[in-house]
Structure formats: C-alpha cells, structure tokens
Amino acid sequence: MRQPPTILVVGGGGREHALVWALAGSPRRPVIISAPGNPGIADLARCVPVQADDIEGLVRLVQSERIDLTVVGPEKPLALGLADRLRALGHPVVGPSAAAAQIESSKQFAKELMTRAKIPTASAAIFEAAGPAIKYVKSRPMPVVIKADGLAQGKGVVIARSPQEAIRAIEQFMTAGVLGEAGHRILIEQFLVGDEITCMAVTDGLTIVPLLPAQDHKQLLDGGRGPNTGGMGAYAPVPFAPPALMARVEREVFQPLLAELNHMGIDYQGIIYAGLMLCRDGPYVLEFNCRLGDPEAQAVLPLLAGDVVDLCDAVAHGRLQTSDVRWRNESGVCIVLASEGYPDAPVTGRPVTGLAEANAIEGVQVFHAGTATVTGRVVTNGGRVFGVAAQAPTLQAALDRAYRAADLVRFEGKQFRRDIGARAIRSHTTLT
Ligand code: AMP
Ligand code: GLY
C-alpha cells in the first residue's frame, strides 16, 4: 500500500461511521473517502455523492481517486457484485463476491450450505408456491418461522404463533408480493428457543478469526416489547458467550462454513456475520450476513487493539493471521437514538443539539446513522439517527458513559431503549 494509503468506505450509516472512525485511528494516517458517507463521517473523511448501490459509479470512483483499498459496509453492493468488479480490475476489497454474498442474499443458499456442512441450524422446508406451503404449515407444530428467501431489509421474517398467522404471512409474501422478488420463494422453519447473540468473524478465505461476541436488541421497546427494528442497541463481549462457547462456534460454524465455501470454489474475503440462537444443546445459526452488523459494529470495532488498516489490508490480500485480531480488555456498547415514529414512519428534519457535549465524554463516540446538514446544522434524516457508543473497563461503566451521552444528545421525539445490556448485567450478577 502507498503511504499514506487512500481508503474508500462504501455506505453511509452508523456502521460505516464506526468503520471510518476505526480506520482513521490507524498510525498509517490513511486518507479516507466515503461514498456517500454522512455528516458524522464528514468530520473524518471526504464524502462523495455516489450511492452505495451505484456499482458503476463506485468502480469509476476507485479508478479516478486511485483507491488502495475499498471496505464495503452494506450487503446490497456486495450482492450486486461490487467486489467482483473491483477485484477483476485488480483493486483490493474487504467484502465478498456476489456468489459468496448469497449466504445473506439467499436464505435457501445459506440453508442448503449449512445442511451440507452439517452446521447446526433450524430444520426448514423450501417452497416456491403458496398452496403447498399452506398445506405444510397446517401439519406443523406452532410457532413456525416464515422467511422470505431474498434480501428484505429485515422485513422478511415472520414468527407465526398460529396457522392463521402463518397462512397470512405466506399469502403476503407469495401471493400479494409485498416484498417483491425477495418473497417469491420462502422457507418455513422450526422455531428455536434460547438467547440470541451475534458472532462476526473476519476471513481472507483461508484463515477465519472470530470477533468478540455481541448482542443486539431488535425490538423497539424495553423488555423486548414492540415492533422489530434494525437494532436498538448492542454490547460486547457477551458474558454468557465465554471463550469456550466461542471456540465451539468457531469449530461448529465458521470452520465448516469456510470449508464448504472453498469446496464450492467460492472465495471469501471480508466479514461473516452469524446470528446465533444459544439453545440448550448448543449454538444454532439463525442467519448469515455478509457484512458487519449494525449496531453491533459500533459496539465491537472500538474494542479492536492494533491497526485496523493493517487488518483490512491483510483480509483483502489473503494474508490474515489469527494474531492480527487483538482486543482491548474492555466492554463496548452502542445505544441507538431513533426518530419519533420509527420503525413505521420516522419523522425527520428535527434539529439536533448536544453532540459536542456528548462526544466530549471520555470513551464516547456519537456515530451518525440518519442525519443531514441543513445550512450548517445537523438535523434528523432517518429512522435510526445516532448510535451512541462507549467503552470502559466494565459493561456497567460503559453503559453509564453511553447513557450519559445519550441524554445529552437532544432532538424532538427521540426514542431509545433504557435496558441495553441489562440481560448481561443480570446474568453476570447471577454467575458471580
Ligand atoms: P433473521 O433475519 O433470519 O435473523 O430473523 C430475524 C429474527 O427472527 C431473528 O433475529 C430471530 O429473533 C428470529 N428468528 C429467526 N429464525 C428463527 C427461528 N428459527 N427460531 C426462532 N426465532 C427466529
Ligand atoms: N443488527 C442486525 C444486523 O445488522 O443485521
């Protein structure tokens, strides 16, 4: 890599702000460009108005700006083949090919792969027509899980507690076509009970190294009530996912996944996200994603010790070593501040105050997710507006910092959960 390297970060959400922040902390002092970026990212990088799914525009940008390394945040450009295009032109990328991204873009692909690789996952049946799917659910114990095959921005999974609910979901996906192409094929899956955690890993296609386990909080309201969201907060590491369990996840999930991809002739350079259910007899995979989680990235990335630019470079060039991933001995959290009306109909355009005061707290970073600047002022511009991240020697101390900062950031209608990490604090108290 040239010194200093020029790095492109594709995307413009909270996850990408955390990525840019982590890269900007490198002693290599990289020049960072972000497409399209956001007002928070703009403090650390040059933002260019190329959208994250504009594959041709991104390829032109990499060429014209002589980018040394591209790091792709969201799944869409990966599913559309951005990494394939860039690699074919000789440009290093952190992010898998379209073929590999099918672990996220097709639940059928992921399920069949897991079955072949003997990775523990809920049993499932696949349907391409509503009639046989409806007949099948009538014979199944409730609840059942109905999943659209394709990318559905978090709207493709329904947990049906009665046959009527299941039939309604099947009709919505397959007959009414509410998810378009993504819902034309569905999986009907066994319902699993347990604690849900996120395990991400980095791989260069040969070596795979798990990151610290995290836990997301998907429901809007405290106590896991209310509608599902993109994620309202996260923390890492997870006390009830100790190193012995992570070793099992590596052995039973990540190693067989990589071996099966290799066997299929599919190379993978980037992040693998495994959503896991910790059941009584061990971890089961609920889903794979081909990218970092959002907001998990905002909790986990600030805990990385060592040079994140070097880590990304090693992934992109196929020379990753286990020792490249090292951690600070701290806990990390991220509290999502969302708009009034989120997730259904977020109200936007509300002025924001208190950002400087919140950012001034030691060990706190306010990552922008859905903001815009209007005549020099930051206003809300999305459902999830900020991810307030904090790190400290204990989870409780990190939460205290993050909540102090979350209270300082003000905009009308702000909603956030007060119980991020509460489950971990409780389990820790029980364990000690
Ligand atoms: P997915 O997009 O596949 O992760 O599903 C979204 C959410 O639905 C997950 O985060 C789980 O909370 C839940 N879920 C998915 N599959 C199952 C399952 N087989 N059993 C129980 N809950 C599930
Ligand atoms: N936080 C869940 C996800 O990124 O898919």
Coordinates of C-alpha atoms and ligand atoms in Angstrom, one line a residue:
M1 CA 0.0 0.0 0.0
R2 CA 1.1 3.6 -0.7
Q3 CA 1.9 5.7 2.3
P4 CA -0.4 7.1 3.4
P5 CA -3.0 4.8 1.8
T6 CA -6.2 6.1 0.3
I7 CA -9.2 4.0 1.6
L8 CA -12.8 4.0 0.3
V9 CA -15.5 3.1 2.7
V10 CA -18.8 2.3 0.9
G11 CA -22.0 3.2 2.8
G12 CA -23.4 6.0 4.9
G13 CA -24.9 4.6 8.2
G14 CA -23.7 4.2 11.8
R15 CA -21.8 1.0 10.9
E16 CA -19.8 2.9 8.3
H17 CA -19.1 5.8 10.7
A18 CA -17.7 3.3 13.1
L19 CA -15.6 1.8 10.4
V20 CA -14.3 5.2 9.3
W21 CA -13.6 6.1 12.9
A22 CA -11.6 2.9 13.4
L23 CA -9.6 3.3 10.2
A24 CA -8.9 7.0 11.0
G25 CA -7.3 5.9 14.2
S26 CA -4.6 4.0 12.4
P27 CA -1.0 5.2 12.7
R28 CA -0.8 4.9 8.9
R29 CA -2.9 8.1 8.8
P30 CA -5.0 7.0 5.8
V31 CA -6.8 9.4 3.6
I32 CA -10.4 8.2 3.7
I33 CA -13.1 8.8 1.2
S34 CA -16.7 7.7 1.9
A35 CA -19.5 7.1 -0.6
P36 CA -21.9 8.5 0.2
G37 CA -20.9 8.9 3.9
N38 CA -22.9 11.2 6.3
P39 CA -22.4 14.4 8.3
G40 CA -20.6 12.5 11.1
I41 CA -18.3 10.7 8.6
A42 CA -17.6 14.1 7.0
D43 CA -15.5 15.1 10.1
L44 CA -13.1 12.3 9.4
A45 CA -13.3 11.6 5.6
R46 CA -14.2 13.2 2.3
C47 CA -17.7 12.3 1.4
V48 CA -18.6 11.9 -2.3
P49 CA -22.2 11.8 -3.5
V50 CA -22.0 8.3 -5.0
Q51 CA -24.7 6.0 -3.7
A52 CA -23.7 2.6 -2.1
D53 CA -25.7 0.6 -4.7
D54 CA -24.3 2.6 -7.7
I55 CA -21.8 -0.1 -8.8
E56 CA -20.6 1.7 -11.9
G57 CA -20.2 4.9 -10.1
L58 CA -18.2 3.2 -7.3
V59 CA -15.9 1.5 -9.8
R60 CA -15.2 4.8 -11.5
L61 CA -14.5 6.4 -8.1
V62 CA -12.0 3.7 -7.2
Q63 CA -10.2 4.3 -10.5
S64 CA -10.3 8.1 -10.6
E65 CA -9.2 8.5 -6.9
R66 CA -6.6 5.7 -7.2
I67 CA -8.1 4.0 -4.1
D68 CA -5.7 1.5 -2.5
L69 CA -8.3 -0.4 -0.5
T70 CA -12.1 -0.5 -0.6
V71 CA -14.1 -1.5 2.5
V72 CA -17.7 -2.3 1.8
G73 CA -20.3 -1.7 4.7
P74 CA -23.7 -2.8 3.4
E75 CA -24.9 -6.0 1.8
K76 CA -26.5 -4.5 -1.3
P77 CA -23.4 -3.6 -3.3
L78 CA -21.9 -6.9 -2.4
A79 CA -25.0 -8.8 -3.7
L80 CA -24.8 -6.6 -6.8
G81 CA -21.2 -7.7 -7.5
L82 CA -19.2 -4.6 -6.5
A83 CA -16.3 -6.8 -5.0
D84 CA -16.2 -8.9 -8.2
R85 CA -15.9 -5.9 -10.4
L86 CA -13.2 -4.3 -8.3
R87 CA -11.1 -7.5 -7.9
A88 CA -11.3 -8.2 -11.6
L89 CA -9.7 -4.8 -12.2
G90 CA -7.0 -5.6 -9.6
H91 CA -8.3 -3.4 -6.7
P92 CA -8.2 -4.9 -3.2
V93 CA -11.5 -5.1 -1.4
V94 CA -12.8 -6.1 2.0
G95 CA -16.1 -7.7 1.1
P96 CA -17.1 -10.9 -0.6
S97 CA -18.1 -11.7 -4.2
A98 CA -21.7 -11.8 -5.2
A99 CA -21.5 -15.6 -5.2
A100 CA -20.3 -15.6 -1.6
A101 CA -22.8 -12.8 -0.5
Q102 CA -25.5 -15.4 -1.2
I103 CA -25.0 -16.5 2.4
E104 CA -27.1 -13.4 3.1
S105 CA -28.9 -12.7 -0.2
S106 CA -30.5 -16.2 -0.4
K107 CA -31.8 -18.0 2.7
Q108 CA -32.2 -21.1 0.5
F109 CA -28.5 -20.9 -0.5
A110 CA -27.5 -20.5 3.2
K111 CA -29.7 -23.3 4.4
E112 CA -28.6 -25.8 1.8
L113 CA -24.9 -24.9 2.5
M114 CA -25.4 -25.3 6.3
T115 CA -27.1 -28.7 5.7
R116 CA -24.2 -29.9 3.5
A117 CA -21.6 -28.6 6.0
K118 CA -23.5 -30.0 9.0
I119 CA -23.7 -26.6 10.7
P120 CA -26.4 -26.7 13.4
T121 CA -29.5 -24.7 12.2
A122 CA -33.3 -25.0 12.4
S123 CA -34.7 -27.6 10.1
A124 CA -36.6 -26.0 7.2
A125 CA -38.7 -26.7 4.1
I126 CA -38.5 -24.6 0.9
F127 CA -41.5 -23.6 -1.1
E128 CA -42.0 -21.8 -4.5
A129 CA -45.8 -21.8 -4.4
A130 CA -48.3 -20.7 -1.8
G131 CA -50.6 -23.8 -2.0
P132 CA -48.1 -26.5 -0.8
A133 CA -46.6 -24.0 1.8
I134 CA -50.1 -23.5 3.3
K135 CA -50.7 -27.3 3.3
Y136 CA -47.4 -27.8 5.1
V137 CA -47.9 -25.2 7.9
K138 CA -51.2 -26.8 8.7
S139 CA -49.3 -30.0 9.7
R140 CA -46.6 -28.2 11.7
P141 CA -46.5 -27.5 15.5
M142 CA -46.7 -23.8 16.3
P143 CA -44.9 -21.4 16.3
V144 CA -43.3 -21.7 12.9
V145 CA -40.9 -19.2 11.3
I146 CA -41.7 -18.0 7.8
K147 CA -38.7 -16.5 5.9
A148 CA -38.6 -14.8 2.5
D149 CA -35.6 -16.2 0.5
G150 CA -34.2 -12.8 -0.7
L151 CA -33.0 -9.5 0.8
A152 CA -35.9 -7.9 2.5
Q153 CA -34.3 -5.2 4.8
G154 CA -35.4 -7.0 8.0
K155 CA -39.0 -7.4 6.9
G156 CA -38.7 -10.9 5.6
V157 CA -39.1 -13.0 8.8
V158 CA -42.5 -13.7 10.5
I159 CA -42.8 -15.7 13.6
A160 CA -46.3 -17.2 13.3
R161 CA -47.9 -18.4 16.5
S162 CA -51.0 -19.9 14.8
P163 CA -51.7 -21.5 11.4
Q164 CA -53.8 -18.4 10.5
E165 CA -50.8 -16.1 11.1
A166 CA -48.6 -18.4 9.1
I167 CA -51.0 -18.5 6.2
R168 CA -51.4 -14.7 6.3
A169 CA -47.6 -14.4 6.0
I170 CA -47.3 -16.9 3.2
E171 CA -50.0 -15.0 1.3
Q172 CA -48.4 -11.6 1.9
F173 CA -45.0 -12.8 0.7
M174 CA -46.0 -15.2 -2.2
T175 CA -49.4 -14.0 -3.4
A176 CA -49.6 -10.3 -2.6
G177 CA -45.9 -9.9 -3.3
V178 CA -45.3 -7.3 -0.6
L179 CA -41.5 -8.0 -0.7
G180 CA -41.4 -8.2 -4.5
E181 CA -39.0 -10.8 -5.9
A182 CA -37.5 -11.5 -2.4
G183 CA -40.7 -13.2 -1.2
H184 CA -41.4 -15.4 -4.2
R185 CA -39.6 -18.3 -2.6
I186 CA -39.9 -18.9 1.2
L187 CA -38.5 -21.1 3.9
I188 CA -40.7 -22.5 6.7
E189 CA -38.5 -23.1 9.7
Q190 CA -38.6 -24.8 13.0
F191 CA -38.9 -22.2 15.9
L192 CA -35.9 -22.2 18.2
V193 CA -35.8 -21.1 21.8
G194 CA -32.8 -19.6 23.5
D195 CA -30.6 -16.5 23.9
E196 CA -29.8 -14.7 20.6
I197 CA -26.3 -13.4 20.0
T198 CA -24.2 -12.1 17.1
C199 CA -20.8 -13.7 16.3
M200 CA -18.9 -12.0 13.5
A201 CA -15.7 -13.1 12.0
V202 CA -13.1 -11.8 9.5
T203 CA -11.7 -14.0 6.9
D204 CA -9.3 -13.8 3.9
G205 CA -10.7 -17.1 2.5
L206 CA -8.1 -19.3 4.2
T207 CA -8.0 -18.1 7.8
I208 CA -11.1 -17.1 9.8
V209 CA -10.9 -15.3 13.1
P210 CA -14.0 -14.6 15.2
L211 CA -14.6 -11.1 16.6
L212 CA -15.9 -10.6 20.1
P213 CA -19.4 -11.9 20.5
A214 CA -22.1 -9.2 20.7
Q215 CA -25.8 -9.0 21.5
D216 CA -28.2 -6.8 19.6
H217 CA -31.7 -5.7 20.9
K218 CA -34.1 -5.9 18.0
Q219 CA -37.4 -4.8 19.5
L220 CA -38.2 -1.1 19.8
L221 CA -39.1 -1.0 23.5
D222 CA -37.6 -2.0 26.8
G223 CA -38.0 -5.6 27.8
G224 CA -38.1 -6.8 24.2
R225 CA -41.6 -5.4 23.5
G226 CA -42.9 -3.6 20.5
P227 CA -42.1 -4.0 16.8
N228 CA -38.9 -5.4 15.3
T229 CA -36.3 -2.8 14.2
G230 CA -32.9 -2.8 12.5
G231 CA -31.5 -2.9 16.0
M232 CA -31.8 -0.6 19.0
G233 CA -28.5 -1.2 20.7
A234 CA -25.7 -3.6 21.3
Y235 CA -22.9 -4.6 23.7
A236 CA -19.8 -6.7 23.6
P237 CA -18.4 -9.0 24.7
V238 CA -21.3 -11.2 26.0
P239 CA -20.7 -12.7 29.4
F240 CA -22.9 -15.8 28.6
A241 CA -20.8 -16.4 25.5
P242 CA -17.5 -17.2 27.2
P243 CA -14.3 -18.3 25.2
A244 CA -15.2 -22.0 25.4
L245 CA -18.5 -21.3 23.6
M246 CA -16.8 -19.1 21.1
A247 CA -14.3 -21.9 20.4
R248 CA -17.3 -24.2 19.7
V249 CA -18.8 -21.6 17.4
E250 CA -15.5 -21.4 15.5
R251 CA -15.4 -25.2 15.3
E252 CA -19.1 -25.9 14.5
V253 CA -20.0 -22.9 12.5
F254 CA -17.2 -20.8 11.0
Q255 CA -14.7 -23.5 10.1
P256 CA -17.2 -25.8 8.3
L257 CA -18.8 -22.7 6.6
L258 CA -15.4 -21.7 5.2
A259 CA -14.5 -25.3 4.2
E260 CA -17.8 -25.7 2.4
L261 CA -17.4 -22.3 0.5
N262 CA -13.9 -23.4 -0.5
H263 CA -15.3 -26.8 -1.6
M264 CA -17.8 -24.9 -3.8
G265 CA -14.9 -22.9 -5.3
I266 CA -16.2 -19.7 -3.7
D267 CA -13.5 -17.3 -2.3
Y268 CA -14.5 -15.1 0.7
Q269 CA -12.6 -12.0 1.8
G270 CA -14.5 -9.9 4.3
I271 CA -16.8 -10.3 7.2
I272 CA -19.1 -13.2 8.0
Y273 CA -21.9 -12.4 10.5
A274 CA -23.6 -15.3 12.2
G275 CA -26.9 -14.7 14.1
L276 CA -27.0 -17.5 16.6
M277 CA -29.5 -18.9 19.0
L278 CA -27.9 -20.4 22.0
C279 CA -30.1 -23.4 22.6
R280 CA -29.9 -25.9 25.4
D281 CA -27.7 -28.3 23.3
G282 CA -25.5 -25.6 21.8
P283 CA -25.4 -22.8 19.2
Y284 CA -27.7 -22.8 16.1
V285 CA -27.4 -20.5 13.2
L286 CA -30.5 -18.3 12.5
E287 CA -28.9 -16.4 9.7
F288 CA -25.7 -15.4 8.0
N289 CA -24.9 -11.9 6.8
C290 CA -22.0 -11.0 4.5
R291 CA -21.1 -7.8 6.4
L292 CA -20.7 -6.3 9.9
G293 CA -23.9 -5.9 12.0
D294 CA -25.4 -2.5 12.6
P295 CA -25.4 -1.6 15.6
E296 CA -23.0 -4.5 16.6
A297 CA -20.1 -2.9 14.7
Q298 CA -20.4 0.3 16.7
A299 CA -20.1 -1.8 19.9
V300 CA -17.3 -4.1 18.7
L301 CA -15.0 -2.1 16.4
P302 CA -13.9 0.4 19.1
L303 CA -12.6 -2.6 21.2
L304 CA -10.1 -3.6 18.5
A305 CA -6.5 -3.1 19.6
G306 CA -3.9 -2.8 16.8
D307 CA -4.0 -1.3 13.4
V308 CA -7.4 -1.6 11.6
V309 CA -5.9 -0.6 8.3
D310 CA -3.4 -3.4 8.6
L311 CA -6.2 -5.8 9.5
C312 CA -8.2 -4.8 6.4
D313 CA -5.2 -4.9 4.2
A314 CA -4.4 -8.5 5.4
V315 CA -8.0 -9.6 4.7
A316 CA -8.0 -8.1 1.2
H317 CA -4.6 -9.6 0.3
G318 CA -5.2 -13.1 1.6
R319 CA -2.6 -12.9 4.4
L320 CA -4.7 -12.8 7.5
Q321 CA -3.2 -14.3 10.7
T322 CA -5.0 -15.1 13.9
S323 CA -2.7 -12.7 15.7
D324 CA -3.9 -9.8 13.6
V325 CA -7.1 -9.6 15.7
R326 CA -6.4 -8.3 19.2
W327 CA -8.7 -6.8 21.7
R328 CA -8.7 -4.1 24.4
N329 CA -9.7 -5.6 27.7
E330 CA -12.9 -3.5 27.9
S331 CA -16.6 -3.7 27.2
G332 CA -18.2 -1.8 24.4
V333 CA -21.8 -0.6 24.0
C334 CA -23.9 1.2 21.5
I335 CA -27.3 2.9 22.3
V336 CA -29.4 3.7 19.2
L337 CA -31.3 7.0 19.3
A338 CA -34.2 6.7 16.9
S339 CA -36.8 9.2 15.5
E340 CA -40.3 9.6 16.5
G341 CA -42.5 7.2 14.5
Y342 CA -39.6 4.7 13.9
P343 CA -39.8 2.0 12.6
D344 CA -43.0 2.5 10.7
A345 CA -43.0 6.2 9.7
P346 CA -40.0 8.1 11.1
V347 CA -40.4 11.9 11.4
T348 CA -37.3 13.7 10.0
G349 CA -35.9 17.2 9.8
R350 CA -35.7 17.8 13.5
P351 CA -32.7 19.9 14.7
V352 CA -30.1 18.2 16.9
T353 CA -28.2 19.7 19.8
G354 CA -25.7 18.5 22.4
L355 CA -23.4 16.5 20.0
A356 CA -20.2 18.2 21.1
E357 CA -21.0 17.8 24.8
A358 CA -21.8 14.1 24.3
N359 CA -18.6 13.5 22.2
A360 CA -16.6 15.2 24.9
I361 CA -17.3 12.4 27.5
E362 CA -14.3 10.2 27.8
G363 CA -14.6 6.9 25.9
V364 CA -17.7 8.0 24.0
Q365 CA -18.3 8.4 20.3
V366 CA -21.5 9.5 18.8
F367 CA -21.8 7.7 15.4
H368 CA -24.2 9.3 12.9
A369 CA -26.7 6.9 11.2
G370 CA -29.5 9.0 9.8
T371 CA -28.6 12.7 9.8
A372 CA -28.2 15.5 7.3
T373 CA -26.9 19.1 7.5
V374 CA -29.2 21.9 6.6
T375 CA -27.5 25.4 6.5
G376 CA -24.7 24.1 8.6
R377 CA -26.9 22.5 11.3
V378 CA -27.3 18.8 12.0
V379 CA -30.9 17.6 11.6
T380 CA -32.5 14.1 11.8
N381 CA -32.8 12.4 8.5
G382 CA -33.8 8.7 9.1
G383 CA -35.2 6.2 11.4
R384 CA -32.1 5.4 13.4
V385 CA -30.4 8.7 13.9
F386 CA -27.4 8.1 16.1
G387 CA -25.5 5.2 17.7
V388 CA -24.0 6.4 20.9
A389 CA -21.0 4.2 21.6
A390 CA -18.9 3.9 24.7
Q391 CA -16.1 1.8 26.0
A392 CA -15.0 1.3 29.6
P393 CA -13.3 -1.4 31.8
T394 CA -16.7 -2.9 32.7
L395 CA -20.0 -3.2 30.9
Q396 CA -21.8 -1.2 33.6
A397 CA -19.3 1.6 33.3
A398 CA -19.6 1.6 29.5
L399 CA -23.4 1.8 29.8
D400 CA -23.1 4.6 32.3
R401 CA -21.0 6.6 29.9
A402 CA -23.2 5.9 26.9
Y403 CA -26.4 6.7 28.7
R404 CA -24.9 10.0 30.0
A405 CA -24.1 10.9 26.4
A406 CA -27.4 9.6 25.1
D407 CA -29.2 12.0 27.4
L408 CA -27.1 15.0 26.2
V409 CA -28.0 14.5 22.5
R410 CA -31.3 16.2 22.0
F411 CA -33.9 16.2 19.3
E412 CA -37.7 16.3 19.4
G413 CA -39.3 12.8 19.6
K414 CA -36.0 11.0 20.4
Q415 CA -36.7 7.4 21.4
F416 CA -34.2 4.9 22.8
R417 CA -34.1 1.8 25.0
R418 CA -33.0 2.1 28.6
D419 CA -32.2 -1.6 29.0
I420 CA -29.4 -2.2 26.6
G421 CA -27.1 -4.8 28.2
A422 CA -29.4 -5.4 31.1
R423 CA -29.6 -9.1 30.4
A424 CA -25.8 -9.4 30.6
I425 CA -25.6 -7.4 33.8
R426 CA -28.2 -9.7 35.3
S427 CA -26.5 -12.9 34.0
H428 CA -23.2 -11.6 35.4
T429 CA -24.8 -11.0 38.8
T430 CA -26.2 -14.5 38.8
L431 CA -22.9 -16.0 37.8
T432 CA -20.8 -14.3 40.5
Ligands
AMP1 P1 -33.3 -13.5 10.6 O1 -33.4 -12.3 9.7 O2 -33.3 -14.8 9.9 O3 -32.2 -13.3 11.6 O4 -34.6 -13.4 11.5 C1 -34.9 -12.3 12.3 C2 -35.2 -12.6 13.7 O5 -36.2 -13.6 13.8 C3 -34.0 -13.2 14.4 O6 -33.2 -12.3 14.9 C4 -34.7 -14.0 15.5 O7 -35.0 -13.2 16.6 C5 -36.0 -14.5 14.8 N1 -35.8 -15.9 14.3 C6 -35.3 -16.2 13.0 N2 -35.3 -17.5 12.9 C7 -35.8 -18.1 14.0 C8 -36.0 -19.4 14.4 N3 -35.8 -20.5 13.6 N4 -36.5 -19.6 15.7 C9 -36.8 -18.5 16.5 N5 -36.6 -17.2 16.1 C10 -36.1 -17.0 14.9
GLY2 N1 -28.2 -5.8 13.8 C1 -28.6 -6.8 12.9 C2 -28.0 -6.7 11.5 O1 -27.1 -5.9 11.3 O2 -28.4 -7.5 10.7

